[in-house]
Amino acid sequence: MTFTRKALCGVAALAMSTGAGFAEPVDDTLVLNEEQTLVTRTTAPAHLEGVLSEIISGWHFRGTETRAMQTDDFDNPGMIFVEQAEEVWNTADGTEGKSCASCHEGSETMAGVRPVYPKWNEAAGEVRTLEMQINDCRENQMGAEPWKYTGGDMVNMTALISSVSRGMPVNVAIDGPAQSTWEKGKELYYTRTGQLELSCSNCHEDNYGNMIRADHLSQGQINGFPVYRLKNTRLNSAHDRFKGCIRDTRAETYAPGSDAFVALELYVASRGNGLSVEGPSVRN
Amino acid sequence: MDVTRRNAMFMGAGALVAFGLPLRATTADIEAITAFTGGAEMADTGVTLTAPEIAENGNTVPIEVSSPGASEIMVLALGNPTPSVATFGFGALAASHAASTRIRLAGTQDVVAIAKLEDGSFAKATSTVKVTIGGCGG
Amino acid sequence: MAKGVKPRVKVPKTAAAGSAVTLKTLISHKMESGQRKDDDGNTIPRSIINRFTCDFNGQNVVDVKLEPAISTNPFFEFEALVPEAGEFTFTWYDDDGSVYETSKKIAIG
């Protein structure tokens, strides 16, 4: 089932009746540290044909000051947490006396990892998120306790691993053994939930660019995750955002790390195939 | 009459209508300003306050103050529970008497910068910042 | 000492003698305002950094008094004159009595 942008959902109609309306995504270029230009708008991947022609990073939907904060690693408060994770990367933990660096050497060797996750893991026979892979390392390589899926240590580590891939295009595989998980994620994306009966697509496909109260609706791309939010002044994982969105439809949400959210993450990530990895990005 | 949360909100709204937007200076604001200026008159030029017209979230609002002749610049947020935000003192090696920081604003309100100039006079600049309330969980 | 406090500063490595340089500082700190309540409705006590200073070779650049309205992870950007080679010293003063200090050298070139 698909909806066209003209078929405005109730929320958008309400927003329009109260005087708010459509605002174009801001025409701007994201240059990181005055040296690296990131791809924040590009042609939509083939699987979105007939749905979206262009994919746009959430960066374009934010205000001038918020966008500026992401352009410099010093100004980006998310980088504080990247630095904290760098220390953890080099610190031994668990019964094996190993750190991440014991096997992987410097964190820069993780370049290219973020863009392809979630990814099919042949040995485990499942699609795995970065978080699942990190906890696999902790439990089976380091003999350490797994981290809470959306806890501080975990989200900081995913920020470190994302940061070394910034500028690389998101490129998750949606065919082969990952396909059935991807299909499941797609189904969830278009399923209306909660008392408000809203699906992801109602806001982020049909109505991006419109205002939902004072928020400028984005396409809901996750290339910028984890995200430093001005609201809670810490890093936020994609699954926490999914949870927040579903809660806002007034539904019981799935749990972070659940099969449903893993599938949804793969599908949503695939809608951003071609956008640069931005994490840790800055949003409101 | 019991002051419930709802009533308090209505009373607050009524007060806004009565006095007009934005919020007027309260006693706490006046005390903070008087402590800094000694009650002196403040000129309308001599200090610049740069703040966004609309802040996406009141928790982190970037501002910049600048006053070439200032020894100190005080920043106040008149609608916050406590109005004082920061006071910048410039030393001998300050190249420009300007600084940027990020501040918390409890809601839409006036932000004020008051510069204490080296000749002993004062200057004031005001900027209204609208603080939006998000649609998706704030 | 509050948990997880780490100062970061951005200082150019070199500057022309007598020129101005832009400095940026960021320190990870909750800046608990004293206005918030915990889940049981008790006010969480104020715990902030209340003063920040930057000096160069013992001479002051800026001296800032911070109030609870400064955002989490306090950020400052300002300009300093560099008359000669030397060292910037950055100092943050916590409500709990802790003092966090870091320094950065700058050469003339």
Short mmCIF file of C-alpha atoms in Angstrom, two decimals:
data_model
loop_
_atom_site.label_atom_id
_atom_site.label_comp_id
_atom_site.label_asym_id
_atom_site.label_seq_id
_atom_site.Cartn_x
_atom_site.Cartn_y
_atom_site.Cartn_z
CA MET A 1 0.00 0.00 0.00
CA THR A 2 1.33 3.47 -0.82
CA PHE A 3 0.06 6.98 -0.35
CA THR A 4 0.68 9.98 -2.53
CA ARG A 5 1.91 13.28 -1.18
CA LYS A 6 -1.37 14.88 -2.21
CA ALA A 7 -3.33 12.58 0.05
CA LEU A 8 -2.69 14.65 3.13
CA CYS A 9 -3.21 12.86 6.39
CA GLY A 10 -5.21 14.37 9.22
CA VAL A 11 -2.18 15.76 10.98
CA ALA A 12 -1.06 17.80 8.01
CA ALA A 13 -4.57 19.04 7.33
CA LEU A 14 -4.73 20.23 10.93
CA ALA A 15 -1.37 21.94 10.65
CA MET A 16 -2.47 23.73 7.51
CA SER A 17 -5.77 24.85 8.96
CA THR A 18 -3.91 26.58 11.80
CA GLY A 19 -1.81 28.62 9.42
CA ALA A 20 1.35 26.54 9.23
CA GLY A 21 2.27 24.99 5.95
CA PHE A 22 4.89 23.70 3.68
CA ALA A 23 8.46 24.89 3.95
CA GLU A 24 11.05 23.72 1.48
CA PRO A 25 14.03 21.90 2.89
CA VAL A 26 16.77 24.50 3.26
CA ASP A 27 19.05 24.93 0.26
CA ASP A 28 22.48 24.57 1.86
CA THR A 29 25.64 22.48 1.59
CA LEU A 30 27.04 20.51 4.51
CA VAL A 31 30.80 21.02 4.58
CA LEU A 32 32.48 19.31 7.49
CA ASN A 33 35.45 21.06 9.12
CA GLU A 34 35.84 23.25 6.03
CA GLU A 35 37.24 20.31 4.08
CA GLN A 36 34.75 17.52 3.45
CA THR A 37 31.50 18.02 1.52
CA LEU A 38 28.82 15.53 2.49
CA VAL A 39 26.03 14.25 0.25
CA THR A 40 22.81 15.41 1.90
CA ARG A 41 20.51 15.32 -1.16
CA THR A 42 20.66 12.77 -3.93
CA THR A 43 18.63 10.64 -6.29
CA ALA A 44 16.50 8.10 -4.48
CA PRO A 45 17.59 4.45 -4.66
CA ALA A 46 15.85 2.25 -7.24
CA HIS A 47 13.58 0.55 -4.72
CA LEU A 48 11.87 3.90 -4.02
CA GLU A 49 10.86 4.41 -7.64
CA GLY A 50 7.40 5.92 -7.85
CA VAL A 51 7.57 6.86 -4.16
CA LEU A 52 10.35 9.44 -3.83
CA SER A 53 12.53 10.93 -6.52
CA GLU A 54 15.01 12.60 -4.20
CA ILE A 55 16.25 11.62 -0.77
CA ILE A 56 17.12 14.43 1.65
CA SER A 57 19.02 14.34 4.92
CA GLY A 58 17.23 15.63 8.03
CA TRP A 59 19.98 18.28 8.18
CA HIS A 60 18.11 20.31 5.53
CA PHE A 61 14.99 20.47 7.71
CA ARG A 62 16.72 22.10 10.67
CA GLY A 63 17.34 25.75 11.51
CA THR A 64 20.42 27.78 10.63
CA GLU A 65 22.05 27.52 14.05
CA THR A 66 21.40 23.80 14.39
CA ARG A 67 22.84 23.13 10.93
CA ALA A 68 25.92 25.21 11.73
CA MET A 69 26.59 23.23 14.89
CA GLN A 70 27.17 20.09 12.83
CA THR A 71 29.67 21.63 10.42
CA ASP A 72 32.59 21.67 12.83
CA ASP A 73 33.73 18.81 15.01
CA PHE A 74 34.51 21.18 17.83
CA ASP A 75 31.11 22.86 17.71
CA ASN A 76 29.31 19.51 17.51
CA PRO A 77 28.61 18.43 21.11
CA GLY A 78 28.12 14.86 19.85
CA MET A 79 31.88 14.66 19.42
CA ILE A 80 32.33 14.80 23.21
CA PHE A 81 30.78 11.34 23.30
CA VAL A 82 32.90 10.15 20.41
CA GLU A 83 35.96 11.08 22.46
CA GLN A 84 34.57 9.23 25.46
CA ALA A 85 34.03 6.15 23.29
CA GLU A 86 37.58 6.42 21.98
CA GLU A 87 38.83 5.92 25.53
CA VAL A 88 36.54 2.92 25.97
CA TRP A 89 37.75 1.55 22.61
CA ASN A 90 41.26 1.40 24.03
CA THR A 91 40.33 0.09 27.48
CA ALA A 92 40.39 -3.65 28.23
CA ASP A 93 37.18 -5.12 29.66
CA GLY A 94 35.94 -8.63 30.46
CA THR A 95 37.54 -11.95 31.28
CA GLU A 96 39.76 -12.04 28.17
CA GLY A 97 41.52 -8.81 29.10
CA LYS A 98 40.90 -7.40 25.66
CA SER A 99 39.81 -4.02 24.39
CA CYS A 100 38.24 -3.26 21.00
CA ALA A 101 41.72 -2.15 19.92
CA SER A 102 43.22 -5.56 20.81
CA CYS A 103 41.58 -7.04 17.71
CA HIS A 104 40.71 -4.03 15.56
CA GLU A 105 43.66 -1.70 16.30
CA GLY A 106 42.70 1.97 15.89
CA SER A 107 39.05 3.03 15.66
CA GLU A 108 39.76 4.42 12.18
CA THR A 109 39.86 0.80 10.94
CA MET A 110 36.06 0.85 11.37
CA ALA A 111 35.74 3.16 8.36
CA GLY A 112 33.23 1.58 5.99
CA VAL A 113 31.39 -0.39 8.69
CA ARG A 114 28.54 2.01 9.53
CA PRO A 115 27.37 2.45 5.90
CA VAL A 116 26.58 -1.26 5.44
CA TYR A 117 24.77 -1.93 8.74
CA PRO A 118 22.28 -3.45 9.45
CA LYS A 119 23.86 -6.38 7.64
CA TRP A 120 23.26 -10.10 7.20
CA ASN A 121 25.51 -12.21 9.42
CA GLU A 122 26.01 -15.60 7.81
CA ALA A 123 27.27 -17.44 10.89
CA ALA A 124 24.42 -16.20 13.06
CA GLY A 125 21.84 -16.53 10.29
CA GLU A 126 20.30 -13.13 11.03
CA VAL A 127 20.40 -9.48 10.09
CA ARG A 128 22.45 -7.64 12.67
CA THR A 129 22.60 -4.00 13.68
CA LEU A 130 25.84 -2.37 14.71
CA GLU A 131 24.70 -2.58 18.31
CA MET A 132 24.18 -6.35 18.04
CA GLN A 133 27.62 -6.78 16.53
CA ILE A 134 29.23 -4.70 19.28
CA ASN A 135 27.58 -6.81 21.95
CA ASP A 136 28.64 -9.98 20.12
CA CYS A 137 32.24 -8.75 20.34
CA ARG A 138 31.83 -7.89 24.01
CA GLU A 139 30.33 -11.22 24.99
CA ASN A 140 32.18 -13.64 22.73
CA GLN A 141 35.55 -11.97 22.13
CA MET A 142 36.09 -9.95 25.29
CA GLY A 143 34.14 -12.00 27.83
CA ALA A 144 32.46 -8.78 28.91
CA GLU A 145 28.89 -7.96 29.89
CA PRO A 146 26.74 -6.84 26.96
CA TRP A 147 25.77 -3.18 26.98
CA LYS A 148 22.15 -2.00 27.22
CA TYR A 149 20.92 -1.57 23.64
CA THR A 150 20.31 2.17 23.89
CA GLY A 151 22.55 2.87 26.90
CA GLY A 152 25.23 5.54 27.01
CA ASP A 153 28.21 3.25 26.39
CA MET A 154 26.51 1.66 23.40
CA VAL A 155 25.28 4.82 21.72
CA ASN A 156 28.65 6.49 22.26
CA MET A 157 30.44 3.54 20.66
CA THR A 158 28.13 3.59 17.64
CA ALA A 159 28.89 7.32 17.35
CA LEU A 160 32.62 6.63 17.29
CA ILE A 161 32.18 3.93 14.65
CA SER A 162 29.88 6.20 12.58
CA SER A 163 32.22 9.18 12.88
CA VAL A 164 35.05 7.44 11.02
CA SER A 165 32.69 6.70 8.10
CA ARG A 166 31.33 10.23 7.72
CA GLY A 167 31.08 11.16 4.06
CA MET A 168 30.81 7.55 2.91
CA PRO A 169 27.48 6.70 1.25
CA VAL A 170 24.95 4.60 3.14
CA ASN A 171 24.85 1.29 1.28
CA VAL A 172 22.88 -1.41 3.08
CA ALA A 173 22.14 -4.61 1.18
CA ILE A 174 18.43 -5.34 0.76
CA ASP A 175 18.61 -8.43 -1.43
CA GLY A 176 19.84 -11.97 -0.85
CA PRO A 177 19.48 -13.30 2.69
CA ALA A 178 18.59 -9.82 4.03
CA GLN A 179 15.56 -9.49 1.76
CA SER A 180 12.94 -11.07 3.99
CA THR A 181 13.98 -8.87 6.92
CA TRP A 182 13.88 -5.85 4.63
CA GLU A 183 10.36 -6.78 3.45
CA LYS A 184 9.25 -7.07 7.06
CA GLY A 185 10.71 -3.64 7.78
CA LYS A 186 8.92 -2.19 4.76
CA GLU A 187 5.63 -3.60 5.94
CA LEU A 188 6.13 -1.99 9.35
CA TYR A 189 6.98 1.33 7.69
CA TYR A 190 3.60 1.41 5.95
CA THR A 191 1.55 0.02 8.85
CA ARG A 192 -0.56 2.54 10.76
CA THR A 193 -0.19 2.28 14.53
CA GLY A 194 -1.74 3.76 17.65
CA GLN A 195 -4.81 5.78 18.42
CA LEU A 196 -3.72 8.35 15.84
CA GLU A 197 -3.42 5.60 13.23
CA LEU A 198 -0.25 6.94 11.68
CA SER A 199 2.40 5.01 9.83
CA CYS A 200 5.99 6.16 9.31
CA SER A 201 5.04 7.01 5.73
CA ASN A 202 2.14 9.28 6.70
CA CYS A 203 4.56 11.80 8.19
CA HIS A 204 7.91 11.12 6.52
CA GLU A 205 6.86 10.19 2.99
CA ASP A 206 3.52 11.92 2.43
CA ASN A 207 4.21 15.05 4.45
CA TYR A 208 7.91 15.80 4.72
CA GLY A 209 8.37 19.54 4.43
CA ASN A 210 5.09 20.21 6.19
CA MET A 211 4.94 21.45 9.75
CA ILE A 212 3.70 19.18 12.53
CA ARG A 213 3.02 21.81 15.19
CA ALA A 214 6.36 23.59 15.31
CA ASP A 215 8.42 20.73 13.86
CA HIS A 216 9.50 20.71 10.26
CA LEU A 217 8.85 17.13 9.15
CA SER A 218 11.86 15.48 7.54
CA GLN A 219 12.02 12.34 5.45
CA GLY A 220 12.97 10.45 8.60
CA GLN A 221 16.36 9.44 7.21
CA ILE A 222 18.69 7.77 9.69
CA ASN A 223 22.03 8.49 8.01
CA GLY A 224 22.75 10.99 10.79
CA PHE A 225 22.33 8.57 13.71
CA PRO A 226 23.26 8.55 16.46
CA VAL A 227 21.93 12.08 16.81
CA TYR A 228 22.91 14.71 19.36
CA ARG A 229 19.61 16.35 20.27
CA LEU A 230 19.49 19.90 21.58
CA LYS A 231 16.44 18.76 23.52
CA ASN A 232 18.12 16.19 25.76
CA THR A 233 21.76 17.17 25.17
CA ARG A 234 22.95 13.63 24.57
CA LEU A 235 23.26 11.11 21.77
CA ASN A 236 20.12 9.25 20.71
CA SER A 237 20.00 5.97 18.84
CA ALA A 238 17.78 5.21 15.86
CA HIS A 239 15.75 2.69 17.86
CA ASP A 240 15.06 5.30 20.54
CA ARG A 241 13.77 7.59 17.80
CA PHE A 242 11.58 4.82 16.37
CA LYS A 243 10.23 4.22 19.85
CA GLY A 244 9.51 7.93 20.28
CA CYS A 245 7.72 8.13 16.94
CA ILE A 246 5.54 5.12 17.63
CA ARG A 247 4.78 6.41 21.12
CA ASP A 248 3.69 9.67 19.51
CA THR A 249 1.11 7.76 17.48
CA ARG A 250 -0.19 6.68 20.90
CA ALA A 251 0.71 3.05 20.43
CA GLU A 252 2.49 0.50 22.57
CA THR A 253 5.95 0.51 21.04
CA TYR A 254 8.33 -2.25 20.12
CA ALA A 255 11.45 -2.53 22.25
CA PRO A 256 14.81 -1.19 21.06
CA GLY A 257 16.78 -4.15 19.73
CA SER A 258 13.62 -6.15 18.96
CA ASP A 259 13.32 -8.07 15.67
CA ALA A 260 10.70 -5.55 14.53
CA PHE A 261 13.00 -2.57 15.04
CA VAL A 262 15.99 -4.35 13.49
CA ALA A 263 13.88 -4.94 10.38
CA LEU A 264 12.58 -1.37 10.42
CA GLU A 265 16.13 -0.04 10.78
CA LEU A 266 17.26 -2.01 7.74
CA TYR A 267 14.35 -0.72 5.68
CA VAL A 268 14.68 2.92 6.80
CA ALA A 269 18.46 2.80 6.29
CA SER A 270 17.88 1.51 2.75
CA ARG A 271 15.69 4.53 1.98
CA GLY A 272 18.85 6.58 2.59
CA ASN A 273 21.16 4.50 0.39
CA GLY A 274 23.34 7.13 -1.29
CA LEU A 275 23.27 9.78 1.45
CA SER A 276 26.50 10.34 3.37
CA VAL A 277 26.91 8.88 6.83
CA GLU A 278 26.63 11.91 9.16
CA GLY A 279 26.63 10.42 12.66
CA PRO A 280 26.90 11.96 15.11
CA SER A 281 24.67 14.63 13.61
CA VAL A 282 22.97 17.50 15.46
CA ARG A 283 19.20 17.88 15.49
CA ASN A 284 16.64 19.71 17.63
CA MET B 1 -10.15 29.43 44.40
CA ASP B 2 -7.88 26.46 44.16
CA VAL B 3 -4.86 27.18 42.02
CA THR B 4 -4.65 24.11 39.85
CA ARG B 5 -2.13 23.69 37.10
CA ARG B 6 -4.83 24.47 34.56
CA ASN B 7 -5.99 27.59 36.38
CA ALA B 8 -2.42 28.75 36.73
CA MET B 9 -2.00 28.42 33.00
CA PHE B 10 -5.12 30.50 32.35
CA MET B 11 -3.99 33.13 34.81
CA GLY B 12 -0.62 33.21 33.11
CA ALA B 13 -2.31 33.69 29.77
CA GLY B 14 -4.45 36.45 31.20
CA ALA B 15 -1.39 38.24 32.53
CA LEU B 16 0.20 38.14 29.10
CA VAL B 17 -2.86 39.70 27.54
CA ALA B 18 -3.00 42.39 30.21
CA PHE B 19 0.62 43.45 29.93
CA GLY B 20 1.23 42.69 26.28
CA LEU B 21 3.99 40.53 24.85
CA PRO B 22 6.82 40.06 25.54
CA LEU B 23 7.06 39.59 29.26
CA ARG B 24 7.78 42.66 31.30
CA ALA B 25 10.78 42.84 33.58
CA THR B 26 10.11 41.37 36.99
CA THR B 27 11.58 42.41 40.31
CA ALA B 28 14.33 39.82 39.95
CA ASP B 29 15.29 41.22 36.56
CA ILE B 30 15.41 44.77 37.85
CA GLU B 31 17.51 43.73 40.85
CA ALA B 32 19.99 41.91 38.64
CA ILE B 33 20.30 44.89 36.30
CA THR B 34 20.61 47.41 39.13
CA ALA B 35 23.31 45.34 40.80
CA PHE B 36 25.31 45.55 37.57
CA THR B 37 24.64 49.15 36.52
CA GLY B 38 24.03 50.83 39.86
CA GLY B 39 20.83 52.16 38.32
CA ALA B 40 22.68 54.16 35.62
CA GLU B 41 21.01 55.04 32.33
CA MET B 42 21.75 52.67 29.45
CA ALA B 43 22.43 53.79 25.89
CA ASP B 44 20.76 51.99 22.99
CA THR B 45 23.98 51.64 21.02
CA GLY B 46 27.38 50.27 21.92
CA VAL B 47 26.55 46.61 22.41
CA THR B 48 25.39 43.99 19.93
CA LEU B 49 23.47 40.86 20.82
CA THR B 50 23.12 38.19 18.14
CA ALA B 51 20.50 35.52 18.83
CA PRO B 52 18.26 33.43 16.59
CA GLU B 53 14.81 34.82 15.89
CA ILE B 54 13.46 31.30 16.37
CA ALA B 55 15.26 28.71 18.50
CA GLU B 56 14.53 25.10 17.61
CA ASN B 57 14.93 24.05 21.20
CA GLY B 58 15.18 26.25 24.28
CA ASN B 59 17.75 23.93 25.84
CA THR B 60 20.58 25.03 23.55
CA VAL B 61 20.29 28.51 22.05
CA PRO B 62 23.46 29.98 20.52
CA ILE B 63 24.06 33.68 21.24
CA GLU B 64 26.89 36.14 20.67
CA VAL B 65 27.59 39.41 22.46
CA SER B 66 29.94 42.11 21.26
CA SER B 67 30.85 45.56 22.54
CA PRO B 68 34.17 47.06 21.45
CA GLY B 69 34.38 49.42 24.42
CA ALA B 70 33.19 47.07 27.12
CA SER B 71 35.04 45.79 30.14
CA GLU B 72 32.13 43.51 31.00
CA ILE B 73 28.95 42.30 29.31
CA MET B 74 26.08 40.84 31.31
CA VAL B 75 23.46 38.62 29.64
CA LEU B 76 19.96 38.21 31.05
CA ALA B 77 17.02 36.07 29.95
CA LEU B 78 14.04 37.95 31.31
CA GLY B 79 11.57 35.07 31.06
CA ASN B 80 13.72 32.47 32.86
CA PRO B 81 13.04 31.41 36.48
CA THR B 82 16.26 33.24 37.36
CA PRO B 83 17.12 35.93 34.83
CA SER B 84 20.93 35.95 35.04
CA VAL B 85 22.68 33.96 32.30
CA ALA B 86 26.34 34.98 32.32
CA THR B 87 28.72 37.90 32.72
CA PHE B 88 31.70 38.13 30.40
CA GLY B 89 34.75 40.02 31.66
CA PHE B 90 37.39 40.96 29.10
CA GLY B 91 41.06 41.10 30.07
CA ALA B 92 44.11 42.81 28.62
CA LEU B 93 44.60 40.11 26.00
CA ALA B 94 41.01 39.94 24.72
CA ALA B 95 41.39 40.69 21.01
CA SER B 96 37.76 41.61 20.56
CA HIS B 97 35.31 42.29 23.32
CA ALA B 98 32.99 39.63 21.99
CA ALA B 99 32.07 36.07 22.95
CA SER B 100 29.69 33.29 21.93
CA THR B 101 28.00 30.70 24.09
CA ARG B 102 24.88 28.51 24.25
CA ILE B 103 22.09 29.26 26.68
CA ARG B 104 18.83 27.86 28.07
CA LEU B 105 15.58 29.71 27.53
CA ALA B 106 12.44 28.59 29.37
CA GLY B 107 10.22 29.91 26.57
CA THR B 108 9.74 32.75 24.11
CA GLN B 109 11.21 35.84 25.74
CA ASP B 110 13.54 38.83 25.57
CA VAL B 111 17.26 38.25 25.95
CA VAL B 112 19.17 41.32 27.10
CA ALA B 113 22.87 42.19 26.93
CA ILE B 114 24.16 45.06 29.06
CA ALA B 115 27.69 46.30 28.47
CA LYS B 116 29.71 48.17 31.06
CA LEU B 117 31.85 50.46 28.94
CA GLU B 118 35.37 51.51 29.83
CA ASP B 119 34.27 55.14 30.30
CA GLY B 120 31.91 54.02 33.06
CA SER B 121 28.70 54.28 31.02
CA PHE B 122 26.34 51.45 30.10
CA ALA B 123 24.71 50.21 26.91
CA LYS B 124 21.89 47.76 26.39
CA ALA B 125 20.64 45.56 23.53
CA THR B 126 17.52 43.38 23.51
CA SER B 127 16.56 40.52 21.24
CA THR B 128 13.33 38.55 21.28
CA VAL B 129 13.84 34.82 20.80
CA LYS B 130 10.89 32.62 19.96
CA VAL B 131 11.27 29.16 21.45
CA THR B 132 9.33 26.52 19.57
CA ILE B 133 7.66 23.52 21.08
CA GLY B 134 8.26 20.44 18.98
CA GLY B 135 5.50 18.29 17.63
CA CYS B 136 7.21 14.96 18.19
CA GLY B 137 7.73 14.54 21.89
CA GLY B 138 9.01 18.09 22.40
CA MET C 1 34.55 16.06 41.17
CA ALA C 2 31.47 15.65 38.99
CA LYS C 3 31.49 12.52 36.85
CA GLY C 4 32.70 12.51 33.25
CA VAL C 5 33.95 16.09 33.16
CA LYS C 6 36.41 16.60 30.35
CA PRO C 7 37.63 19.92 28.99
CA ARG C 8 38.27 20.42 25.27
CA VAL C 9 39.92 23.47 23.77
CA LYS C 10 40.69 24.51 20.21
CA VAL C 11 43.76 26.70 19.82
CA PRO C 12 45.76 27.26 16.63
CA LYS C 13 49.30 25.85 16.77
CA THR C 14 50.87 29.05 15.49
CA ALA C 15 50.02 32.75 15.12
CA ALA C 16 51.76 35.90 13.89
CA ALA C 17 53.14 37.98 16.76
CA GLY C 18 50.55 40.53 17.87
CA SER C 19 47.72 38.90 15.93
CA ALA C 20 44.30 37.78 17.11
CA VAL C 21 43.34 34.11 17.28
CA THR C 22 39.92 32.51 17.75
CA LEU C 23 39.65 30.12 20.66
CA LYS C 24 36.88 27.64 21.35
CA THR C 25 36.24 25.71 24.55
CA LEU C 26 33.79 23.00 25.48
CA ILE C 27 33.58 21.08 28.73
CA SER C 28 31.37 18.06 29.28
CA HIS C 29 29.22 18.93 32.29
CA LYS C 30 25.54 18.40 33.13
CA MET C 31 25.03 21.97 34.38
CA GLU C 32 22.23 20.83 36.68
CA SER C 33 20.16 24.00 36.98
CA GLY C 34 18.52 23.44 40.36
CA GLN C 35 15.14 23.91 38.66
CA ARG C 36 14.50 20.28 37.75
CA LYS C 37 12.71 17.67 39.82
CA ASP C 38 13.44 13.95 40.01
CA ASP C 39 10.84 11.21 39.56
CA ASP C 40 9.80 11.53 43.22
CA GLY C 41 9.17 15.25 42.87
CA ASN C 42 12.25 16.31 44.83
CA THR C 43 14.25 19.22 43.45
CA ILE C 44 17.58 18.10 42.04
CA PRO C 45 20.16 20.38 43.67
CA ARG C 46 22.03 22.87 41.51
CA SER C 47 25.45 21.68 40.33
CA ILE C 48 27.06 23.85 37.70
CA ILE C 49 30.34 25.29 36.56
CA ASN C 50 30.12 28.84 37.87
CA ARG C 51 33.26 30.46 36.45
CA PHE C 52 35.50 30.05 33.43
CA THR C 53 38.76 31.87 32.80
CA CYS C 54 41.32 31.98 30.01
CA ASP C 55 44.78 33.48 30.50
CA PHE C 56 47.82 33.78 28.28
CA ASN C 57 51.26 33.87 29.92
CA GLY C 58 49.60 35.02 33.14
CA GLN C 59 47.54 37.82 31.56
CA ASN C 60 43.76 37.56 31.40
CA VAL C 61 41.83 37.07 28.17
CA VAL C 62 38.31 36.41 29.47
CA ASP C 63 36.75 35.79 32.86
CA VAL C 64 33.17 34.54 32.67
CA LYS C 65 30.61 34.15 35.43
CA LEU C 66 28.21 31.33 34.53
CA GLU C 67 24.65 30.94 35.80
CA PRO C 68 22.35 27.89 35.55
CA ALA C 69 20.99 29.24 32.24
CA ILE C 70 24.19 28.16 30.47
CA SER C 71 23.49 24.99 28.47
CA THR C 72 24.74 21.50 29.26
CA ASN C 73 28.35 21.07 28.07
CA PRO C 74 29.26 24.78 28.28
CA PHE C 75 30.69 26.20 25.05
CA PHE C 76 32.59 29.46 24.61
CA GLU C 77 34.15 31.12 21.61
CA PHE C 78 36.22 34.31 21.83
CA GLU C 79 39.34 36.01 20.45
CA ALA C 80 42.70 36.47 22.10
CA LEU C 81 45.73 38.60 21.28
CA VAL C 82 49.00 36.70 21.01
CA PRO C 83 51.86 39.13 21.69
CA GLU C 84 54.51 36.40 21.90
CA ALA C 85 54.92 32.63 22.00
CA GLY C 86 53.51 31.09 25.13
CA GLU C 87 50.74 29.14 26.74
CA PHE C 88 47.01 29.56 27.13
CA THR C 89 45.58 28.33 30.42
CA PHE C 90 41.88 27.47 30.63
CA THR C 91 40.23 26.98 34.02
CA TRP C 92 36.69 25.93 34.95
CA TYR C 93 35.37 26.20 38.53
CA ASP C 94 32.69 23.72 39.66
CA ASP C 95 30.07 24.39 42.37
CA ASP C 96 31.42 21.32 44.19
CA GLY C 97 34.84 22.96 44.57
CA SER C 98 36.52 21.03 41.75
CA VAL C 99 38.76 22.97 39.39
CA TYR C 100 39.38 21.68 35.89
CA GLU C 101 42.38 23.06 34.07
CA THR C 102 43.96 22.54 30.70
CA SER C 103 46.59 24.44 28.73
CA LYS C 104 47.74 24.76 25.14
CA LYS C 105 51.00 26.16 23.76
CA ILE C 106 51.11 28.46 20.76
CA ALA C 107 54.18 29.29 18.67
CA ILE C 108 54.95 32.40 16.64
CA GLY C 109 55.17 31.66 12.94
#
